[in-house]
DNA sequence: TTCACGTGTCATCTTTTTCTTACACGTGAA
DNA sequence: TTCACGTGTAAGAAAAAGATGACACGTGAA
């Protein structure tokens, strides 16, 4: 997906999702091959609940996607894989994205009202 | 500066620095013209102490630089401007950067020891 | 002197993020 | 049944980030 213009809010979410060693490692691992949760947790070396949280964050940002599949054993395995994200960050691209920011500060005011 | 390979740690720091509405807006504002702290605080609409903290984070990540200058009035003004950062984020670039990650998880173990 | 403007920091509080522990469910095999 | 393996979630502790207010300093002008 070309990202000529994610909204400022979306950009913040993507950046926040990537700005973490564990999540960076998750993306790196999934970049090689898709994997299911338990196996991924073993490879990266984190607990399943923790990995689960990080996966949610990455998926919410649109950087990875997961789908539930059934193995031959009849076990439900959730496989994750990376999406085709492509972010180009320079002062100008950031400046453009910032124009569509709706939150002046994180988690406070809901949205800016239009000036009269 | 081309960023064919910032270390994983550096990348995390840059991403964390940009993953914030206020800091995104700071970079966007400085992308147009350099500015000094008090004026910047007024334009963005945040307090000086708060802006000061965000500026430190951005400067630590190497995204902006500031230098102290003297105005005609003899006042010490600290002017900030953006650097020529250029980050390209895809699954593969992230995978490459992740190889040089030294911290398995944020704020726990100091550094991984080399395996024998 | 007092005011307005610039710089900075410190202590504190609130909020968010991160992480662990414990629990729930389902299936196949011994 | 019990065990191993897969899935998920919920509660609470710990750590980090965000934000505020009060303070310090220095200069020029009224």
Coordinates of C-alpha atoms (C1' of nucleotides) in Angstrom, one line a residue:
Chain A
X1 CA 0.0 0.0 0.0
X2 CA 1.5 3.3 -1.0
X3 CA 1.2 5.7 1.8
X4 CA 1.3 9.1 0.1
X5 CA -1.0 10.3 2.7
X6 CA -2.1 8.5 5.8
X7 CA -3.9 10.8 8.1
X8 CA -1.8 12.3 10.9
X9 CA -3.6 10.2 13.4
X10 CA -3.0 7.0 11.4
X11 CA 0.7 7.9 11.0
X12 CA 1.0 8.4 14.8
X13 CA -0.5 5.0 15.3
X14 CA 1.7 3.3 12.9
X15 CA 4.8 5.0 14.3
X16 CA 3.8 4.2 17.8
X17 CA 3.2 0.6 16.8
X18 CA 6.7 0.3 15.3
X19 CA 8.4 2.2 18.1
X20 CA 9.0 -0.8 20.3
X21 CA 11.8 -3.4 20.2
X22 CA 9.5 -6.3 20.6
X23 CA 7.1 -5.2 18.0
X24 CA 9.9 -4.3 15.7
X25 CA 11.2 -7.9 16.1
X26 CA 7.7 -9.3 15.5
X27 CA 7.5 -7.5 12.2
X28 CA 11.0 -8.6 11.3
X29 CA 10.2 -12.2 12.1
X30 CA 6.9 -12.1 10.1
X31 CA 8.7 -10.4 7.2
X32 CA 10.5 -13.7 6.6
X33 CA 7.6 -16.1 7.0
X34 CA 4.2 -16.1 8.5
X35 CA 3.8 -17.7 11.8
X36 CA 1.2 -18.6 14.5
X37 CA 1.1 -17.0 17.9
X38 CA 2.6 -19.7 20.1
X39 CA 5.4 -20.4 17.8
X40 CA 6.1 -16.7 17.4
X41 CA 6.2 -16.3 21.1
X42 CA 8.8 -19.0 21.5
X43 CA 11.0 -17.6 18.7
X44 CA 10.9 -14.0 20.1
X45 CA 11.1 -15.1 23.7
X46 CA 8.0 -13.4 25.2
X47 CA 4.9 -14.7 26.9
X48 CA 1.8 -15.4 24.9
X49 CA -0.3 -12.8 26.6
X50 CA 2.3 -10.2 26.1
X51 CA 2.8 -11.2 22.4
X52 CA -1.0 -11.1 22.0
X53 CA -1.1 -7.5 23.1
X54 CA 1.7 -6.5 20.8
X55 CA 0.1 -8.3 17.9
X56 CA -3.2 -6.4 18.5
X57 CA -1.3 -3.1 18.5
X58 CA 0.4 -4.0 15.2
X59 CA -2.8 -5.2 13.6
X60 CA -4.7 -2.1 14.7
X61 CA -2.1 0.0 13.0
X62 CA -2.5 -2.1 9.8
X63 CA 1.0 -3.4 9.8
X64 CA 0.1 -7.0 10.2
X65 CA -2.9 -9.2 9.6
X66 CA -4.0 -12.4 11.2
X67 CA -6.4 -15.1 10.3
X68 CA -7.5 -18.2 12.1
X69 CA -6.8 -21.5 10.4
X70 CA -7.3 -25.2 11.3
X71 CA -4.4 -27.5 11.4
X72 CA -4.6 -31.2 10.5
X73 CA -4.8 -31.9 14.2
X74 CA -7.9 -29.9 14.4
X75 CA -6.2 -27.2 16.4
X76 CA -7.1 -23.6 15.8
X77 CA -4.0 -21.7 14.8
X78 CA -3.8 -18.0 14.3
X79 CA -1.4 -17.1 11.6
X80 CA -0.1 -13.6 11.2
X81 CA 1.7 -12.0 8.3
X82 CA 2.9 -8.5 7.5
X83 CA 1.1 -6.2 5.2
X84 CA 2.7 -4.2 2.3
X85 CA 3.2 -1.1 4.3
X86 CA 5.5 1.5 2.9
X87 CA 6.2 4.6 4.9
X88 CA 8.5 7.4 3.7
X89 CA 9.4 9.8 6.5
X90 CA 11.0 13.2 5.8
X91 CA 10.4 16.6 7.2
X92 CA 8.0 17.4 4.3
X93 CA 6.0 14.1 4.5
X94 CA 5.7 14.6 8.2
X95 CA 4.6 18.2 7.7
X96 CA 1.9 17.1 5.3
X97 CA 0.6 14.4 7.6
X98 CA 0.5 16.7 10.5
X99 CA -2.1 18.9 8.8
X100 CA -4.6 16.1 9.3
X101 CA -3.9 15.7 13.0
X102 CA -7.2 15.8 14.9
X103 CA -5.7 15.5 18.4
X104 CA -3.7 18.4 19.7
X105 CA -2.5 16.2 22.6
X106 CA -2.8 12.5 23.2
X107 CA -5.9 11.4 25.0
X108 CA -7.3 14.7 26.0
X109 CA -9.6 16.8 23.8
X110 CA -11.7 14.7 21.5
X111 CA -11.4 16.9 18.4
X112 CA -10.8 20.5 17.5
X113 CA -13.8 22.6 16.7
X114 CA -13.7 24.5 13.5
X115 CA -13.0 28.2 14.0
X116 CA -15.8 30.6 13.2
Chain B
X1 CA 21.1 12.0 5.8
X2 CA 20.4 8.8 4.1
X3 CA 19.3 6.1 6.6
X4 CA 20.1 2.9 4.9
X5 CA 20.9 1.5 8.2
X6 CA 20.2 3.2 11.5
X7 CA 20.7 0.6 14.3
X8 CA 17.6 -1.0 15.6
X9 CA 17.9 1.0 18.8
X10 CA 18.2 4.3 16.9
X11 CA 15.3 3.5 14.7
X12 CA 13.1 2.8 17.8
X13 CA 14.2 6.1 19.2
X14 CA 13.4 8.0 16.0
X15 CA 10.0 6.3 15.7
X16 CA 9.2 6.9 19.3
X17 CA 10.1 10.6 18.9
X18 CA 7.8 10.9 15.9
X19 CA 5.0 8.9 17.4
X20 CA 3.3 11.8 19.1
X21 CA 0.9 14.4 17.9
X22 CA 2.7 17.3 19.5
X23 CA 6.1 16.3 18.3
X24 CA 4.8 15.6 14.9
X25 CA 3.4 19.1 14.9
X26 CA 6.7 20.5 16.1
X27 CA 8.6 18.9 13.2
X28 CA 5.9 20.1 10.8
X29 CA 6.2 23.6 12.0
X30 CA 10.0 23.6 11.9
X31 CA 9.9 22.1 8.4
X32 CA 8.5 25.4 7.2
X33 CA 10.8 27.8 9.1
X34 CA 13.1 27.6 12.1
X35 CA 11.8 29.0 15.2
X36 CA 12.7 29.8 18.8
X37 CA 11.1 28.0 21.8
X38 CA 8.7 30.6 23.2
X39 CA 7.3 31.5 19.8
X40 CA 7.0 27.8 18.9
X41 CA 5.1 27.2 22.1
X42 CA 2.6 29.9 21.2
X43 CA 2.1 28.6 17.7
X44 CA 1.6 25.0 18.7
X45 CA -0.3 25.9 21.8
X46 CA 1.6 24.1 24.5
X47 CA 3.4 25.2 27.6
X48 CA 7.1 26.0 27.5
X49 CA 8.1 23.3 29.9
X50 CA 6.2 20.8 27.9
X51 CA 7.6 21.9 24.6
X52 CA 11.0 21.9 26.1
X53 CA 10.6 18.2 26.9
X54 CA 9.4 17.3 23.5
X55 CA 12.2 19.3 21.9
X56 CA 14.7 17.3 23.9
X57 CA 13.2 14.1 22.8
X58 CA 13.3 15.1 19.1
X59 CA 16.8 16.4 19.4
X60 CA 18.0 13.3 21.1
X61 CA 16.6 11.3 18.2
X62 CA 18.5 13.5 15.8
X63 CA 15.4 14.8 14.1
X64 CA 16.0 18.5 15.0
X65 CA 18.9 20.6 16.2
X66 CA 18.9 23.7 18.3
X67 CA 21.4 26.5 18.8
X68 CA 21.4 29.5 21.1
X69 CA 21.6 32.9 19.4
X70 CA 21.5 36.4 20.6
X71 CA 18.8 38.8 19.3
X72 CA 19.4 42.5 18.8
X73 CA 17.7 43.1 22.2
X74 CA 20.4 41.0 23.8
X75 CA 18.0 38.2 24.5
X76 CA 19.2 34.6 24.3
X77 CA 16.9 32.8 21.8
X78 CA 17.2 29.1 21.2
X79 CA 16.4 28.4 17.6
X80 CA 15.5 25.0 16.4
X81 CA 15.4 23.5 12.9
X82 CA 14.8 20.1 11.4
X83 CA 17.6 17.9 10.2
X84 CA 17.6 16.1 6.8
X85 CA 16.3 12.8 8.1
X86 CA 14.9 10.4 5.6
X87 CA 13.4 7.2 6.9
X88 CA 12.0 4.5 4.6
X89 CA 9.9 1.9 6.4
X90 CA 8.9 -1.4 4.9
X91 CA 8.8 -4.9 6.2
X92 CA 12.3 -5.5 4.8
X93 CA 13.9 -2.3 6.1
X94 CA 12.4 -3.0 9.5
X95 CA 13.7 -6.6 9.4
X96 CA 17.2 -5.4 8.7
X97 CA 17.1 -2.8 11.4
X98 CA 15.8 -5.3 13.9
X99 CA 18.9 -7.4 13.5
X100 CA 20.9 -4.7 15.3
X101 CA 18.5 -4.4 18.3
X102 CA 20.3 -4.7 21.5
X103 CA 17.3 -4.6 23.9
X104 CA 15.0 -7.6 23.8
X105 CA 12.5 -5.7 25.8
X106 CA 12.2 -2.1 26.8
X107 CA 13.8 -1.3 30.1
X108 CA 14.7 -4.7 31.3
X109 CA 17.9 -6.5 30.5
X110 CA 20.7 -4.0 29.7
X111 CA 22.2 -5.8 26.8
X112 CA 22.3 -9.3 25.5
X113 CA 25.5 -11.2 26.0
X114 CA 27.1 -12.8 23.0
X115 CA 26.6 -16.5 22.9
X116 CA 29.7 -18.7 23.3
Chain C
dT1 C1' 12.2 49.4 40.4
dT2 C1' 8.9 47.1 37.8
dC3 C1' 7.4 44.9 33.7
dA4 C1' 7.7 42.0 29.6
dC5 C1' 10.2 38.8 27.3
dG6 C1' 13.7 35.3 26.6
dT7 C1' 16.1 31.0 28.7
dG8 C1' 16.1 26.9 31.8
dT9 C1' 14.9 23.2 35.6
dC10 C1' 12.6 20.8 39.4
dA11 C1' 8.9 18.4 41.8
dT12 C1' 4.7 16.5 41.3
dC13 C1' 0.6 14.5 39.5
dT14 C1' -2.0 12.0 35.9
dT15 C1' -2.2 9.0 32.2
dT16 C1' -0.6 5.5 29.3
dT17 C1' 2.0 1.6 28.3
dT18 C1' 4.1 -2.6 29.4
dC19 C1' 4.3 -7.0 31.6
dT20 C1' 3.0 -10.9 34.7
dT21 C1' 0.0 -14.1 36.6
dA22 C1' -3.9 -16.6 36.5
dC23 C1' -7.7 -18.2 34.4
dA24 C1' -11.1 -19.8 30.6
dC25 C1' -12.1 -22.8 26.5
dG26 C1' -11.2 -26.7 22.7
dT27 C1' -8.9 -30.9 20.5
dG28 C1' -6.1 -35.1 19.8
dA29 C1' -3.4 -38.8 21.9
dA30 C1' -1.8 -41.8 25.7
Chain D
dT1 C1' -9.1 -38.9 32.7
dT2 C1' -4.9 -36.6 32.1
dC3 C1' -1.5 -34.4 29.4
dA4 C1' 0.2 -31.4 25.7
dC5 C1' -0.8 -28.1 22.6
dG6 C1' -3.5 -24.5 20.5
dT7 C1' -6.6 -20.3 21.4
dG8 C1' -8.2 -16.1 24.2
dT9 C1' -9.0 -12.7 28.1
dA10 C1' -9.1 -10.3 32.6
dA11 C1' -6.9 -8.2 36.8
dG12 C1' -3.4 -6.0 38.8
dA13 C1' 1.6 -4.4 39.5
dA14 C1' 5.3 -1.9 37.6
dA15 C1' 7.4 1.4 34.6
dA16 C1' 7.5 5.1 31.4
dA17 C1' 5.5 9.0 29.2
dG18 C1' 2.9 13.2 29.3
dA19 C1' 1.6 17.4 31.4
dT20 C1' 1.4 21.2 34.9
dG21 C1' 2.9 24.7 38.1
dA22 C1' 6.3 27.1 40.5
dC23 C1' 10.6 28.5 40.5
dA24 C1' 15.4 30.2 38.9
dC25 C1' 18.2 33.4 35.9
dG26 C1' 19.2 37.5 32.4
dT27 C1' 18.2 41.7 29.5
dG28 C1' 15.9 46.0 27.7
dA29 C1' 12.5 49.5 28.2
dA30 C1' 9.1 52.4 30.7

